[in-house]
Amino acid sequence: MTETPYDRAHAAMEADPENEALRLAVYDRLADAELFLLLEHEPDEDNDIIPQLFETEEGDFVLAFDTEERLAEFTTTPAPYVALPGRVIAQNLAGEAVGLGVNLGVAPSALLLPPEALEWLTHALTHAPETTAARPVAFDAPALPPAMLALLLPAFEAKFDQLAGLASHALLGGVTYEGGRRGHVLAFLGAPEPAQPGIAKAMAEALAFSGLEAGELDVTFLTEADPAAAVLLEKALVLHLPEAVEEEVQELTITAPGMDPSKPPILR
């Protein structure tokens, strides 16, 4: 079976369990992953989703898997499930005194997340970028030590996989603003305006899960014709985003649970 991004993050954490950045990366991959949540029964006519609850000595847990094949291997017989982003599952379980088991019994990346871990993850995902207005007067190469780049770049690249096709490049550079304030900027080239808030939120999460104890990064959006883009292309660290991959889409006549916008899933 092909390794998933969560598998790779989990293996890296297991190889260096004292590394906080690698531990945070596991949370980040889980939040971004599509997880297949085992249900008590098929969603009813109101589209209510009731996860199957497992009682253990460590408390109550629901189970999810990062591939359908792993869920099938665990259940061995057909079982009701729903596919949801990991962040949605965590947000709905937070405060319910229920933990989350991931890939239990079917993969080396098996993990038990207690309720307090889900509450922490949900809080971490609330980090949102602040909109500010500042006029840059100069751009430079990024003045970041190698140790800091070693934390930032993997966090960025993991998010870039989610942003495939939304921009051609991301340019990491130093910036000086009117008034003398200095900092660092991550400029995305060619991102359409509707996608920009989502990109900014993804980068805020990347910073939060990077392992840096404190950090600030300005995110901006440029076109190829912007004079600032030419300067940054010369001086900044150029990061390439993956291109969008066209997937073959099969039209279905049955609406899957949780996919009808008029009836959002209710996780209980």
C-alpha positions as CSV (number, residue, x, y, z in Angstrom):
1,M,0.0,0.0,0.0
2,T,1.3,3.5,-0.9
3,E,2.5,5.5,2.1
4,T,0.3,8.5,2.9
5,P,1.6,11.9,4.0
6,Y,0.4,11.0,7.5
7,D,2.4,7.7,7.4
8,R,5.5,9.6,6.6
9,A,5.0,12.1,9.3
10,H,4.3,9.4,11.9
11,A,7.4,7.4,10.9
12,A,9.6,10.5,11.2
13,M,8.1,11.2,14.7
14,E,8.7,7.6,15.8
15,A,12.4,7.8,14.6
16,D,12.9,11.0,16.7
17,P,10.3,11.1,19.5
18,E,11.9,14.0,21.3
19,N,11.6,16.3,18.2
20,E,8.6,18.6,18.8
21,A,8.5,19.8,15.2
22,L,8.0,16.2,14.0
23,R,5.3,15.7,16.6
24,L,3.5,18.8,15.4
25,A,3.8,17.7,11.8
26,V,1.7,14.6,12.7
27,Y,-1.1,16.8,13.9
28,D,-0.9,19.0,10.8
29,R,-1.0,16.0,8.4
30,L,-4.0,14.6,10.3
31,A,-5.9,17.9,10.1
32,D,-5.4,18.0,6.4
33,A,-6.0,14.4,5.7
34,E,-9.3,12.9,4.5
35,L,-10.2,10.3,7.2
36,F,-12.7,7.5,6.9
37,L,-14.7,7.5,10.1
38,L,-16.4,4.3,11.2
39,L,-20.1,4.9,12.0
40,E,-22.6,3.2,14.2
41,H,-25.1,3.0,11.3
42,E,-25.7,4.6,8.0
43,P,-26.7,8.3,8.2
44,D,-30.5,8.7,8.7
45,E,-32.8,10.8,6.6
46,D,-31.7,13.9,8.5
47,N,-28.1,13.2,7.5
48,D,-27.1,12.7,11.2
49,I,-23.7,11.1,11.6
50,I,-23.2,8.9,14.7
51,P,-19.6,7.5,15.0
52,Q,-19.2,4.0,16.4
53,L,-17.9,4.4,20.0
54,F,-15.3,2.0,21.4
55,E,-14.9,1.8,25.2
56,T,-11.4,1.2,26.4
57,E,-9.5,1.4,29.7
58,E,-8.1,4.7,28.5
59,G,-11.6,6.1,27.7
60,D,-14.0,6.2,24.8
61,F,-12.7,6.5,21.3
62,V,-14.0,6.7,17.7
63,L,-12.0,5.1,14.9
64,A,-10.8,6.6,11.6
65,F,-8.5,5.5,8.9
66,D,-6.6,7.5,6.3
67,T,-7.5,5.1,3.4
68,E,-10.6,3.1,2.6
69,E,-8.5,0.0,2.3
70,R,-7.3,0.3,5.9
71,L,-10.9,0.7,7.1
72,A,-11.9,-2.4,5.2
73,E,-9.0,-4.4,6.6
74,F,-10.0,-3.4,10.1
75,T,-13.7,-4.2,9.8
76,T,-13.3,-7.3,7.5
77,T,-17.0,-6.9,6.5
78,P,-18.9,-4.0,5.0
79,A,-19.4,-1.3,7.5
80,P,-20.9,2.2,7.4
81,Y,-18.5,5.1,7.3
82,V,-18.2,8.7,6.2
83,A,-15.2,10.5,4.7
84,L,-14.4,13.8,6.4
85,P,-11.3,16.1,6.8
86,G,-9.4,15.3,10.0
87,R,-9.9,18.9,11.2
88,V,-13.7,18.5,11.0
89,I,-13.6,15.3,13.0
90,A,-11.4,16.9,15.6
91,Q,-13.5,20.0,15.9
92,N,-16.7,18.0,16.4
93,L,-15.2,15.7,19.0
94,A,-13.5,18.5,21.0
95,G,-15.2,18.9,24.3
96,E,-17.1,15.6,24.1
97,A,-14.6,13.6,26.2
98,V,-14.0,11.3,23.3
99,G,-10.7,10.4,21.7
100,L,-9.7,9.5,18.2
101,G,-8.0,6.3,17.1
102,V,-6.2,6.4,13.8
103,N,-5.3,3.3,11.7
104,L,-5.5,1.1,14.8
105,G,-4.5,-2.5,14.1
106,V,-3.8,-2.0,10.4
107,A,-0.7,0.2,10.0
108,P,2.5,1.1,11.8
109,S,1.1,4.7,11.9
110,A,-1.6,3.6,14.5
111,L,-2.2,6.4,17.0
112,L,-4.5,7.2,19.9
113,L,-5.4,10.8,20.4
114,P,-6.9,11.5,23.8
115,P,-9.7,14.1,24.2
116,E,-7.2,16.8,25.4
117,A,-5.1,16.3,22.2
118,L,-8.2,16.9,20.0
119,E,-9.0,20.0,22.0
120,W,-5.4,21.3,21.5
121,L,-5.6,20.5,17.8
122,T,-8.9,22.4,17.4
123,H,-7.4,25.4,19.2
124,A,-4.3,25.3,17.0
125,L,-6.5,25.3,13.9
126,T,-8.2,28.5,15.0
127,H,-5.1,30.5,14.2
128,A,-6.0,33.0,11.5
129,P,-3.9,35.6,9.7
130,E,-4.4,39.2,10.5
131,T,-4.9,41.7,7.7
132,T,-2.6,44.6,7.8
133,A,-1.7,47.5,5.5
134,A,2.0,48.3,5.2
135,R,4.0,49.7,2.4
136,P,7.2,47.8,1.6
137,V,10.2,49.9,0.6
138,A,12.9,47.2,0.1
139,F,13.2,43.5,-0.4
140,D,16.2,41.3,0.5
141,A,17.3,37.7,0.7
142,P,15.7,36.0,3.8
143,A,17.8,36.5,6.9
144,L,16.8,33.2,8.5
145,P,19.3,30.8,10.1
146,P,19.5,27.3,8.7
147,A,17.9,25.8,11.8
148,M,14.8,28.0,11.3
149,L,14.6,27.2,7.6
150,A,14.8,23.5,8.5
151,L,11.6,23.9,10.4
152,L,9.8,26.3,8.1
153,L,10.4,24.7,4.7
154,P,8.9,21.2,5.5
155,A,5.9,22.9,7.0
156,F,5.4,25.1,3.9
157,E,5.9,22.2,1.5
158,A,3.3,20.1,3.3
159,K,0.8,22.9,2.8
160,F,1.9,23.4,-0.8
161,D,0.6,19.9,-1.6
162,Q,-2.9,21.2,-0.6
163,L,-2.5,24.3,-2.8
164,A,-1.5,22.6,-6.1
165,G,-2.2,24.7,-9.1
166,L,-3.3,27.8,-7.1
167,A,0.0,29.7,-7.7
168,S,3.2,29.2,-9.7
169,H,5.7,30.1,-7.0
170,A,6.1,31.3,-3.5
171,L,8.9,33.7,-2.8
172,L,10.4,33.8,0.7
173,G,12.3,37.0,1.3
174,G,13.3,39.7,3.7
175,V,11.2,42.9,3.7
176,T,11.6,46.5,5.0
177,Y,8.5,48.5,5.4
178,E,7.9,52.3,5.5
179,G,8.8,53.4,9.0
180,G,11.7,51.0,9.3
181,R,10.0,47.7,10.4
182,R,11.8,44.7,9.1
183,G,10.5,41.2,8.7
184,H,10.0,38.3,6.3
185,V,7.4,37.9,3.5
186,L,6.1,35.0,1.6
187,A,4.8,36.2,-1.7
188,F,2.6,34.0,-3.9
189,L,2.7,34.6,-7.7
190,G,-0.4,34.3,-9.8
191,A,-2.9,33.2,-7.1
192,P,-6.5,34.0,-8.0
193,E,-8.2,36.4,-5.6
194,P,-10.8,33.9,-4.4
195,A,-8.1,31.5,-3.3
196,Q,-6.0,34.0,-1.4
197,P,-7.7,33.8,2.0
198,G,-7.4,30.1,2.0
199,I,-3.7,30.3,1.1
200,A,-3.1,32.8,3.9
201,K,-4.9,30.6,6.4
202,A,-2.8,27.5,5.3
203,M,0.4,29.5,5.8
204,A,-0.7,30.6,9.2
205,E,-1.3,26.9,10.1
206,A,2.1,26.0,8.6
207,L,3.8,28.6,10.9
208,A,1.8,27.3,13.9
209,F,2.8,23.7,13.3
210,S,6.4,24.4,12.3
211,G,7.8,24.0,15.7
212,L,9.0,27.6,16.0
213,E,8.2,28.9,19.5
214,A,7.5,32.4,18.1
215,G,7.4,33.6,14.6
216,E,5.9,36.1,12.3
217,L,5.5,36.0,8.6
218,D,3.8,38.3,6.2
219,V,1.9,36.7,3.3
220,T,1.2,38.7,0.2
221,F,0.0,38.0,-3.4
222,L,1.6,39.4,-6.5
223,T,1.3,39.0,-10.3
224,E,4.2,38.4,-12.6
225,A,3.9,42.0,-13.7
226,D,4.3,43.5,-10.3
227,P,7.7,45.3,-9.9
228,A,8.1,43.6,-6.4
229,A,7.8,40.2,-8.1
230,A,10.9,40.9,-10.2
231,V,12.9,42.0,-7.2
232,L,11.9,39.0,-5.1
233,L,12.6,36.6,-8.0
234,E,16.1,37.9,-8.0
235,K,16.7,38.0,-4.2
236,A,14.3,35.7,-2.5
237,L,14.3,31.9,-2.0
238,V,12.0,30.6,-4.7
239,L,9.7,27.8,-3.7
240,H,7.8,25.9,-6.4
241,L,4.2,24.8,-5.9
242,P,3.1,21.5,-7.5
243,E,0.9,21.8,-10.6
244,A,-2.7,20.7,-10.4
245,V,-3.3,17.1,-11.4
246,E,-6.4,16.6,-13.5
247,E,-8.5,13.7,-12.1
248,E,-11.0,11.7,-14.0
249,V,-14.4,12.5,-12.5
250,Q,-17.3,10.0,-12.6
251,E,-20.7,11.5,-12.3
252,L,-22.8,9.9,-9.6
253,T,-26.5,10.0,-9.2
254,I,-26.5,9.3,-5.4
255,T,-25.5,12.0,-3.0
256,A,-22.9,10.8,-0.5
257,P,-23.5,11.5,3.2
258,G,-22.4,15.0,4.1
259,M,-22.1,16.2,0.5
260,D,-25.5,17.8,0.2
261,P,-24.9,21.5,1.0
262,S,-28.5,21.9,2.1
263,K,-27.9,19.1,4.7
264,P,-24.5,19.4,6.3
265,P,-23.4,16.4,8.3
266,I,-24.2,16.5,12.0
267,L,-21.5,14.7,14.0
268,R,-22.7,13.3,17.3
